[in-house]
Amino acid sequence: MRKPGLDLCRVIACMGVVLIHTLMLFWDFDPASPTWIFYNLAALAMRLSVPLFFMISGALLLGRERLDFNRHLRRLLHFVLLFYLWSLICHGIDRLLLHVWNEGDFLIALLSGYYHLWYLPALALCYSALPLLHGLIHGEAENTKKGALLLAGVVAVRLTLALIPGKSAWLSALLASWKLSDFTYLVYFLLGWLLSRVRLPKRALWLLGLAALAAVLVLAHLNRRYSIGTGRASDLYYGYLTPSAALSAALVFCLCLRAERIPPRLGGVLKTLSDCTFGVYLTHPVFIDALRSLHLDFTQYNTLLFLPLCYLSFLLLPLAAAWLLRRIPLLKKLVS
């Protein structure tokens, strides 16, 4: 049964990712200026978005009583294919039209991925560990055995290729996209699964909210002080595995799961938006880079007007594109 709370959570996560990338355009402001206080705080607070996506996957996949190993393997390979396909699309558009990242050998750029696509290899790596985790959690010997072999094979191949001396540039670029350190995001899969099984009392939610707020404010303050000290904007204290990201994601996830009763009409809209979030994630950087290609000085514009306008454009245009692509049979899998 589809849970509206998870659909809501997915939409919020998608909106947060788009905001993170929109704020990149406004990064050149003086970190000592009042304007950058907002940028710094918003960019750090929205780091909850990526953990939310991992938590949703954990709640859905680890929460199932049975995990079809073959189907799961096809899903994993689908993400691998999408990574290289969208890398080709994004870099192709950039080389032909935008000329924002038009640097170096095209094959190296393609294998390295477009900047936002790092999430797909990270997700695929975590998916390679899920059958083992699911088998251990639910006591399924078959999935445990197959999952252990799959995970061991993935890790062995990655480590073996890394040991090759004098690697070519293309092999180095290929390996750079597949970081074994991304297995740390499995923490969020497990957290999502655990939180989906319990209903935190209001007192616990208040405490979680206060802890998340305190973590965000402290890290934002530290990052601003560091940026002012170096004389340029920095993301030193940002990250998806920080206390602020973990606590904030856990809070939003728990609150969304409380949305159990949604009117049918609103539920239909929410389902449609949720179905389009993956497409929005894949396509929105193209729209951002289209504006970046104009080489505007964003510090010269009224932030109160220009930032919301940019954000809504980067949210609504990819949403329309994803909605249309999902209705074209031959292209639906590009954004699914």
mmCIF file of C-alpha atoms in Angstrom:
data_model
loop_
_atom_site.group_PDB
_atom_site.id
_atom_site.type_symbol
_atom_site.label_atom_id
_atom_site.label_comp_id
_atom_site.label_asym_id
_atom_site.label_seq_id
_atom_site.Cartn_x
_atom_site.Cartn_y
_atom_site.Cartn_z
ATOM 1 C CA MET A 1 0.000 0.000 0.000
ATOM 2 C CA ARG A 2 1.340 3.402 -1.006
ATOM 3 C CA LYS A 3 2.091 5.721 1.912
ATOM 4 C CA PRO A 4 1.271 9.412 1.333
ATOM 5 C CA GLY A 5 3.789 10.381 4.000
ATOM 6 C CA LEU A 6 6.633 8.973 1.928
ATOM 7 C CA ASP A 7 5.331 10.785 -1.176
ATOM 8 C CA LEU A 8 5.343 14.032 0.801
ATOM 9 C CA CYS A 9 8.829 13.288 2.066
ATOM 10 C CA ARG A 10 10.067 12.668 -1.475
ATOM 11 C CA VAL A 11 8.628 15.984 -2.708
ATOM 12 C CA ILE A 12 10.239 17.916 0.160
ATOM 13 C CA ALA A 13 13.590 16.230 -0.509
ATOM 14 C CA CYS A 14 13.392 17.107 -4.204
ATOM 15 C CA MET A 15 12.579 20.750 -3.440
ATOM 16 C CA GLY A 16 15.552 20.879 -1.088
ATOM 17 C CA VAL A 17 17.981 19.496 -3.681
ATOM 18 C CA VAL A 18 16.857 22.076 -6.237
ATOM 19 C CA LEU A 19 17.330 24.846 -3.670
ATOM 20 C CA ILE A 20 20.861 23.641 -2.876
ATOM 21 C CA HIS A 21 21.841 23.848 -6.540
ATOM 22 C CA THR A 22 20.053 27.181 -7.019
ATOM 23 C CA LEU A 23 22.034 28.712 -4.177
ATOM 24 C CA MET A 24 25.247 27.736 -5.975
ATOM 25 C CA LEU A 25 24.537 30.590 -8.395
ATOM 26 C CA PHE A 26 24.620 33.099 -5.558
ATOM 27 C CA TRP A 27 27.793 31.787 -3.954
ATOM 28 C CA ASP A 28 30.034 34.736 -4.814
ATOM 29 C CA PHE A 29 28.540 37.099 -2.259
ATOM 30 C CA ASP A 30 30.802 38.448 0.471
ATOM 31 C CA PRO A 31 30.494 35.933 3.389
ATOM 32 C CA ALA A 32 30.535 38.881 5.804
ATOM 33 C CA SER A 33 27.413 40.394 4.206
ATOM 34 C CA PRO A 34 23.969 39.950 5.787
ATOM 35 C CA THR A 35 22.738 38.357 2.536
ATOM 36 C CA TRP A 36 25.202 35.502 2.789
ATOM 37 C CA ILE A 37 23.947 34.674 6.275
ATOM 38 C CA PHE A 38 20.740 33.472 4.634
ATOM 39 C CA TYR A 39 22.538 31.622 1.820
ATOM 40 C CA ASN A 40 24.807 29.865 4.275
ATOM 41 C CA LEU A 41 21.972 28.867 6.602
ATOM 42 C CA ALA A 42 19.663 27.679 3.806
ATOM 43 C CA ALA A 43 22.388 25.739 1.979
ATOM 44 C CA LEU A 44 23.409 23.949 5.169
ATOM 45 C CA ALA A 45 19.858 23.273 6.375
ATOM 46 C CA MET A 46 18.826 21.779 3.024
ATOM 47 C CA ARG A 47 21.523 19.126 3.314
ATOM 48 C CA LEU A 48 18.720 17.037 4.832
ATOM 49 C CA SER A 49 17.416 16.414 1.288
ATOM 50 C CA VAL A 50 19.781 13.661 0.138
ATOM 51 C CA PRO A 51 19.555 11.735 3.443
ATOM 52 C CA LEU A 52 15.778 11.818 3.033
ATOM 53 C CA PHE A 53 16.009 10.074 -0.335
ATOM 54 C CA PHE A 54 18.151 7.324 1.172
ATOM 55 C CA MET A 55 15.808 6.995 4.152
ATOM 56 C CA ILE A 56 12.786 6.613 1.880
ATOM 57 C CA SER A 57 14.529 3.802 -0.003
ATOM 58 C CA GLY A 58 15.406 2.125 3.278
ATOM 59 C CA ALA A 59 11.847 2.330 4.554
ATOM 60 C CA LEU A 60 10.432 0.896 1.334
ATOM 61 C CA LEU A 61 12.977 -1.840 0.572
ATOM 62 C CA LEU A 62 14.048 -2.990 4.012
ATOM 63 C CA GLY A 63 10.447 -2.779 5.218
ATOM 64 C CA ARG A 64 9.274 -5.383 2.713
ATOM 65 C CA GLU A 65 8.771 -8.891 4.027
ATOM 66 C CA ARG A 66 10.272 -10.287 0.830
ATOM 67 C CA LEU A 67 12.857 -8.783 -1.504
ATOM 68 C CA ASP A 68 12.976 -10.259 -5.007
ATOM 69 C CA PHE A 69 16.727 -10.547 -5.605
ATOM 70 C CA ASN A 70 16.570 -10.687 -9.417
ATOM 71 C CA ARG A 71 14.218 -7.728 -9.639
ATOM 72 C CA HIS A 72 16.399 -5.801 -7.223
ATOM 73 C CA LEU A 73 19.468 -6.585 -9.327
ATOM 74 C CA ARG A 74 17.716 -5.230 -12.435
ATOM 75 C CA ARG A 75 16.856 -2.063 -10.504
ATOM 76 C CA LEU A 76 20.502 -1.665 -9.500
ATOM 77 C CA LEU A 77 21.690 -2.072 -13.092
ATOM 78 C CA HIS A 78 19.032 0.426 -14.187
ATOM 79 C CA PHE A 79 20.619 3.076 -11.949
ATOM 80 C CA VAL A 80 24.063 2.296 -13.390
ATOM 81 C CA LEU A 81 22.743 2.709 -16.928
ATOM 82 C CA LEU A 82 20.926 5.929 -16.031
ATOM 83 C CA PHE A 83 24.117 7.385 -14.576
ATOM 84 C CA TYR A 84 26.036 7.062 -17.832
ATOM 85 C CA LEU A 85 23.064 7.894 -20.036
ATOM 86 C CA TRP A 86 22.311 11.143 -18.205
ATOM 87 C CA SER A 87 26.001 11.952 -18.050
ATOM 88 C CA LEU A 88 26.009 11.676 -21.850
ATOM 89 C CA ILE A 89 22.868 13.825 -22.157
ATOM 90 C CA CYS A 90 24.020 16.564 -19.772
ATOM 91 C CA HIS A 91 27.575 16.794 -21.069
ATOM 92 C CA GLY A 92 26.284 16.619 -24.638
ATOM 93 C CA ILE A 93 23.949 19.572 -24.076
ATOM 94 C CA ASP A 94 26.755 21.473 -22.364
ATOM 95 C CA ARG A 95 29.283 20.856 -25.153
ATOM 96 C CA LEU A 96 26.830 21.696 -27.927
ATOM 97 C CA LEU A 97 24.863 24.584 -26.423
ATOM 98 C CA LEU A 98 25.826 25.852 -22.982
ATOM 99 C CA HIS A 99 29.638 25.673 -22.778
ATOM 100 C CA VAL A 100 29.655 25.940 -18.973
ATOM 101 C CA TRP A 101 31.738 22.850 -18.156
ATOM 102 C CA ASN A 102 33.239 22.482 -21.633
ATOM 103 C CA GLU A 103 36.678 21.346 -20.510
ATOM 104 C CA GLY A 104 38.950 18.400 -21.313
ATOM 105 C CA ASP A 105 38.259 15.126 -23.060
ATOM 106 C CA PHE A 106 34.566 14.303 -23.573
ATOM 107 C CA LEU A 107 34.968 10.612 -22.647
ATOM 108 C CA ILE A 108 36.646 11.539 -19.366
ATOM 109 C CA ALA A 109 33.840 13.987 -18.603
ATOM 110 C CA LEU A 110 31.199 11.374 -19.465
ATOM 111 C CA LEU A 111 32.748 8.712 -17.221
ATOM 112 C CA SER A 112 33.132 11.208 -14.381
ATOM 113 C CA GLY A 113 29.442 12.128 -14.523
ATOM 114 C CA TYR A 114 27.727 15.498 -14.332
ATOM 115 C CA TYR A 115 28.132 17.175 -10.959
ATOM 116 C CA HIS A 116 24.703 16.240 -9.571
ATOM 117 C CA LEU A 117 24.805 12.627 -10.766
ATOM 118 C CA TRP A 118 27.108 11.421 -7.959
ATOM 119 C CA TYR A 119 23.921 10.287 -6.198
ATOM 120 C CA LEU A 120 23.243 7.478 -8.693
ATOM 121 C CA PRO A 121 26.540 5.583 -8.155
ATOM 122 C CA ALA A 122 26.155 6.082 -4.408
ATOM 123 C CA LEU A 123 22.621 4.707 -4.568
ATOM 124 C CA ALA A 124 23.695 1.776 -6.746
ATOM 125 C CA LEU A 125 26.505 0.849 -4.352
ATOM 126 C CA CYS A 126 24.116 0.930 -1.406
ATOM 127 C CA TYR A 127 21.635 -1.165 -3.385
ATOM 128 C CA SER A 128 24.344 -3.795 -3.800
ATOM 129 C CA ALA A 129 24.368 -4.186 -0.002
ATOM 130 C CA LEU A 130 20.596 -4.202 0.511
ATOM 131 C CA PRO A 131 19.879 -7.900 -0.234
ATOM 132 C CA LEU A 132 22.367 -8.861 2.483
ATOM 133 C CA LEU A 133 20.871 -6.396 4.958
ATOM 134 C CA HIS A 134 17.331 -7.458 4.079
ATOM 135 C CA GLY A 135 18.236 -11.130 4.464
ATOM 136 C CA LEU A 136 19.804 -10.543 7.881
ATOM 137 C CA ILE A 137 16.888 -8.400 9.093
ATOM 138 C CA HIS A 138 14.141 -10.765 7.917
ATOM 139 C CA GLY A 139 16.005 -14.028 8.399
ATOM 140 C CA GLU A 140 16.060 -14.982 4.706
ATOM 141 C CA ALA A 141 18.970 -17.357 4.143
ATOM 142 C CA GLU A 142 18.772 -17.215 0.333
ATOM 143 C CA ASN A 143 18.957 -13.407 0.122
ATOM 144 C CA THR A 144 21.647 -13.354 2.788
ATOM 145 C CA LYS A 145 23.798 -15.740 0.730
ATOM 146 C CA LYS A 146 23.176 -14.017 -2.621
ATOM 147 C CA GLY A 147 23.510 -10.579 -1.049
ATOM 148 C CA ALA A 148 26.853 -11.439 0.525
ATOM 149 C CA LEU A 149 28.173 -12.691 -2.833
ATOM 150 C CA LEU A 150 26.906 -9.580 -4.642
ATOM 151 C CA LEU A 151 28.425 -7.176 -2.118
ATOM 152 C CA ALA A 152 31.714 -9.067 -2.008
ATOM 153 C CA GLY A 153 31.880 -9.074 -5.810
ATOM 154 C CA VAL A 154 31.247 -5.341 -6.101
ATOM 155 C CA VAL A 155 33.849 -4.471 -3.475
ATOM 156 C CA ALA A 156 36.406 -6.918 -4.895
ATOM 157 C CA VAL A 157 36.080 -5.528 -8.430
ATOM 158 C CA ARG A 158 36.364 -1.931 -7.231
ATOM 159 C CA LEU A 159 39.429 -2.654 -5.073
ATOM 160 C CA THR A 160 41.121 -4.743 -7.765
ATOM 161 C CA LEU A 161 40.730 -2.043 -10.410
ATOM 162 C CA ALA A 162 42.081 0.554 -7.973
ATOM 163 C CA LEU A 163 45.286 -1.492 -7.584
ATOM 164 C CA ILE A 164 46.146 -1.368 -11.290
ATOM 165 C CA PRO A 165 49.405 0.623 -11.623
ATOM 166 C CA GLY A 166 49.679 3.428 -14.160
ATOM 167 C CA LYS A 167 45.936 3.606 -14.753
ATOM 168 C CA SER A 168 44.758 5.428 -17.858
ATOM 169 C CA ALA A 169 42.880 8.710 -17.479
ATOM 170 C CA TRP A 170 39.606 7.113 -18.516
ATOM 171 C CA LEU A 171 39.901 4.289 -15.963
ATOM 172 C CA SER A 172 40.731 6.782 -13.212
ATOM 173 C CA ALA A 173 37.659 8.815 -14.190
ATOM 174 C CA LEU A 174 35.542 5.666 -14.186
ATOM 175 C CA LEU A 175 36.706 4.640 -10.712
ATOM 176 C CA ALA A 176 36.304 8.155 -9.292
ATOM 177 C CA SER A 177 32.533 7.904 -9.640
ATOM 178 C CA TRP A 178 32.338 4.677 -7.628
ATOM 179 C CA LYS A 179 33.563 5.466 -4.130
ATOM 180 C CA LEU A 180 33.447 2.728 -1.519
ATOM 181 C CA SER A 181 33.073 5.490 1.069
ATOM 182 C CA ASP A 182 29.522 5.957 -0.241
ATOM 183 C CA PHE A 183 28.552 2.770 1.584
ATOM 184 C CA THR A 184 28.326 5.037 4.650
ATOM 185 C CA TYR A 185 24.938 6.189 3.315
ATOM 186 C CA LEU A 186 23.601 2.790 4.329
ATOM 187 C CA VAL A 187 23.245 4.405 7.744
ATOM 188 C CA TYR A 188 20.327 6.395 6.333
ATOM 189 C CA PHE A 189 18.739 3.283 4.801
ATOM 190 C CA LEU A 190 18.733 1.675 8.234
ATOM 191 C CA LEU A 191 17.561 4.881 9.928
ATOM 192 C CA GLY A 192 14.662 5.194 7.507
ATOM 193 C CA TRP A 193 13.667 1.586 8.092
ATOM 194 C CA LEU A 194 13.814 1.974 11.880
ATOM 195 C CA LEU A 195 11.871 5.254 11.974
ATOM 196 C CA SER A 196 9.203 3.854 9.657
ATOM 197 C CA ARG A 197 8.508 1.130 12.236
ATOM 198 C CA VAL A 198 7.985 3.417 15.223
ATOM 199 C CA ARG A 199 5.888 6.476 15.968
ATOM 200 C CA LEU A 200 7.858 8.921 18.050
ATOM 201 C CA PRO A 201 5.841 10.690 20.757
ATOM 202 C CA LYS A 202 5.423 14.462 20.535
ATOM 203 C CA ARG A 203 7.955 15.043 23.305
ATOM 204 C CA ALA A 204 10.593 13.092 21.376
ATOM 205 C CA LEU A 205 9.786 15.045 18.212
ATOM 206 C CA TRP A 206 10.193 18.349 20.041
ATOM 207 C CA LEU A 207 13.554 17.247 21.413
ATOM 208 C CA LEU A 208 14.624 16.031 17.970
ATOM 209 C CA GLY A 209 13.556 19.359 16.480
ATOM 210 C CA LEU A 210 15.499 21.371 19.045
ATOM 211 C CA ALA A 211 18.582 19.213 18.529
ATOM 212 C CA ALA A 212 18.325 19.616 14.733
ATOM 213 C CA LEU A 213 17.905 23.390 15.013
ATOM 214 C CA ALA A 214 20.843 23.696 17.379
ATOM 215 C CA ALA A 215 23.062 21.603 15.090
ATOM 216 C CA VAL A 216 22.133 23.669 12.019
ATOM 217 C CA LEU A 217 22.741 26.992 13.793
ATOM 218 C CA VAL A 218 26.069 25.905 15.273
ATOM 219 C CA LEU A 219 27.447 24.548 11.998
ATOM 220 C CA ALA A 220 26.157 27.564 10.059
ATOM 221 C CA HIS A 221 27.901 29.869 12.538
ATOM 222 C CA LEU A 222 31.153 27.909 12.323
ATOM 223 C CA ASN A 223 31.024 27.853 8.530
ATOM 224 C CA ARG A 224 30.388 31.600 8.341
ATOM 225 C CA ARG A 225 33.242 32.351 10.711
ATOM 226 C CA TYR A 226 35.572 30.177 8.665
ATOM 227 C CA SER A 227 34.420 31.805 5.415
ATOM 228 C CA ILE A 228 34.943 35.305 6.769
ATOM 229 C CA GLY A 229 38.373 34.285 8.015
ATOM 230 C CA THR A 230 39.415 33.019 4.593
ATOM 231 C CA GLY A 231 37.744 35.888 2.770
ATOM 232 C CA ARG A 232 35.621 33.700 0.517
ATOM 233 C CA ALA A 233 32.491 31.574 0.689
ATOM 234 C CA SER A 234 33.166 28.032 1.892
ATOM 235 C CA ASP A 235 31.196 24.816 2.375
ATOM 236 C CA LEU A 236 33.631 23.322 4.877
ATOM 237 C CA TYR A 237 30.928 22.417 7.407
ATOM 238 C CA TYR A 238 28.389 21.236 4.859
ATOM 239 C CA GLY A 239 27.803 17.578 4.137
ATOM 240 C CA TYR A 240 25.191 14.848 4.090
ATOM 241 C CA LEU A 241 26.648 12.877 6.998
ATOM 242 C CA THR A 242 26.849 15.737 9.490
ATOM 243 C CA PRO A 243 24.828 15.873 12.735
ATOM 244 C CA SER A 244 22.711 18.712 11.323
ATOM 245 C CA ALA A 245 21.827 16.749 8.157
ATOM 246 C CA ALA A 246 21.059 13.534 10.057
ATOM 247 C CA LEU A 247 18.950 15.159 12.787
ATOM 248 C CA SER A 248 17.051 17.403 10.366
ATOM 249 C CA ALA A 249 16.343 14.525 7.980
ATOM 250 C CA ALA A 250 15.127 12.327 10.835
ATOM 251 C CA LEU A 251 12.783 15.093 12.025
ATOM 252 C CA VAL A 252 11.274 15.779 8.586
ATOM 253 C CA PHE A 253 10.951 12.041 7.896
ATOM 254 C CA CYS A 254 9.052 11.435 11.144
ATOM 255 C CA LEU A 255 6.774 14.426 10.581
ATOM 256 C CA CYS A 256 5.968 13.331 7.030
ATOM 257 C CA LEU A 257 5.062 9.833 8.181
ATOM 258 C CA ARG A 258 2.380 11.390 10.387
ATOM 259 C CA ALA A 259 0.560 12.550 7.234
ATOM 260 C CA GLU A 260 -1.635 9.470 7.138
ATOM 261 C CA ARG A 261 -4.915 11.007 6.052
ATOM 262 C CA ILE A 262 -4.795 13.177 2.944
ATOM 263 C CA PRO A 263 -7.915 14.149 0.934
ATOM 264 C CA PRO A 264 -8.207 12.056 -2.269
ATOM 265 C CA ARG A 265 -7.817 15.041 -4.610
ATOM 266 C CA LEU A 266 -4.758 16.327 -2.776
ATOM 267 C CA GLY A 267 -3.432 12.785 -2.565
ATOM 268 C CA GLY A 268 -3.611 12.461 -6.345
ATOM 269 C CA VAL A 269 -1.645 15.659 -6.832
ATOM 270 C CA LEU A 270 0.909 14.547 -4.266
ATOM 271 C CA LYS A 271 1.320 11.186 -6.001
ATOM 272 C CA THR A 272 1.883 12.892 -9.367
ATOM 273 C CA LEU A 273 4.484 15.240 -7.888
ATOM 274 C CA SER A 274 6.192 12.361 -6.125
ATOM 275 C CA ASP A 275 6.358 10.339 -9.349
ATOM 276 C CA CYS A 276 8.060 13.282 -11.075
ATOM 277 C CA THR A 277 10.710 13.959 -8.412
ATOM 278 C CA PHE A 278 13.306 11.626 -9.934
ATOM 279 C CA GLY A 279 12.865 13.347 -13.282
ATOM 280 C CA VAL A 280 13.216 16.757 -11.647
ATOM 281 C CA TYR A 281 16.433 15.619 -9.977
ATOM 282 C CA LEU A 282 17.865 14.396 -13.286
ATOM 283 C CA THR A 283 16.894 17.411 -15.424
ATOM 284 C CA HIS A 284 17.046 20.525 -13.221
ATOM 285 C CA PRO A 285 20.835 21.156 -13.538
ATOM 286 C CA VAL A 286 20.396 21.622 -17.310
ATOM 287 C CA PHE A 287 18.057 24.557 -16.644
ATOM 288 C CA ILE A 288 20.400 25.951 -13.994
ATOM 289 C CA ASP A 289 23.373 25.747 -16.340
ATOM 290 C CA ALA A 290 21.356 27.390 -19.121
ATOM 291 C CA LEU A 291 21.130 30.467 -16.893
ATOM 292 C CA ARG A 292 24.738 30.084 -15.757
ATOM 293 C CA SER A 293 25.834 30.133 -19.402
ATOM 294 C CA LEU A 294 24.683 33.759 -19.652
ATOM 295 C CA HIS A 295 27.532 34.687 -17.257
ATOM 296 C CA LEU A 296 25.408 37.078 -15.215
ATOM 297 C CA ASP A 297 26.738 38.783 -12.103
ATOM 298 C CA PHE A 298 24.135 37.622 -9.602
ATOM 299 C CA THR A 299 25.371 40.059 -6.961
ATOM 300 C CA GLN A 300 23.956 42.888 -9.074
ATOM 301 C CA TYR A 301 20.361 41.693 -8.811
ATOM 302 C CA ASN A 302 17.775 42.144 -6.074
ATOM 303 C CA THR A 303 18.144 38.925 -4.120
ATOM 304 C CA LEU A 304 14.642 39.045 -2.652
ATOM 305 C CA LEU A 305 13.180 38.896 -6.158
ATOM 306 C CA PHE A 306 15.794 37.122 -8.257
ATOM 307 C CA LEU A 307 16.481 34.137 -5.995
ATOM 308 C CA PRO A 308 12.812 33.064 -5.625
ATOM 309 C CA LEU A 309 12.293 33.591 -9.364
ATOM 310 C CA CYS A 310 15.288 31.391 -10.191
ATOM 311 C CA TYR A 311 14.227 28.744 -7.704
ATOM 312 C CA LEU A 312 10.658 28.516 -9.000
ATOM 313 C CA SER A 313 11.930 28.327 -12.585
ATOM 314 C CA PHE A 314 14.385 25.532 -11.736
ATOM 315 C CA LEU A 315 11.597 23.687 -9.947
ATOM 316 C CA LEU A 316 8.641 24.134 -12.300
ATOM 317 C CA LEU A 317 10.386 23.814 -15.677
ATOM 318 C CA PRO A 318 12.024 20.452 -14.812
ATOM 319 C CA LEU A 319 8.712 19.346 -13.282
ATOM 320 C CA ALA A 320 6.969 20.026 -16.606
ATOM 321 C CA ALA A 321 9.770 18.264 -18.479
ATOM 322 C CA ALA A 322 9.601 15.217 -16.187
ATOM 323 C CA TRP A 323 5.795 15.095 -16.460
ATOM 324 C CA LEU A 324 5.991 15.135 -20.269
ATOM 325 C CA LEU A 325 8.791 12.559 -20.464
ATOM 326 C CA ARG A 326 6.839 10.178 -18.246
ATOM 327 C CA ARG A 327 4.021 10.248 -20.782
ATOM 328 C CA ILE A 328 6.193 9.258 -23.724
ATOM 329 C CA PRO A 329 6.550 5.440 -23.660
ATOM 330 C CA LEU A 330 10.014 5.353 -25.247
ATOM 331 C CA LEU A 331 11.380 8.030 -22.892
ATOM 332 C CA LYS A 332 9.584 7.196 -19.638
ATOM 333 C CA LYS A 333 12.437 5.048 -18.329
ATOM 334 C CA LEU A 334 14.804 8.020 -18.660
ATOM 335 C CA VAL A 335 13.145 9.634 -15.635
ATOM 336 C CA SER A 336 11.850 6.579 -13.747
#
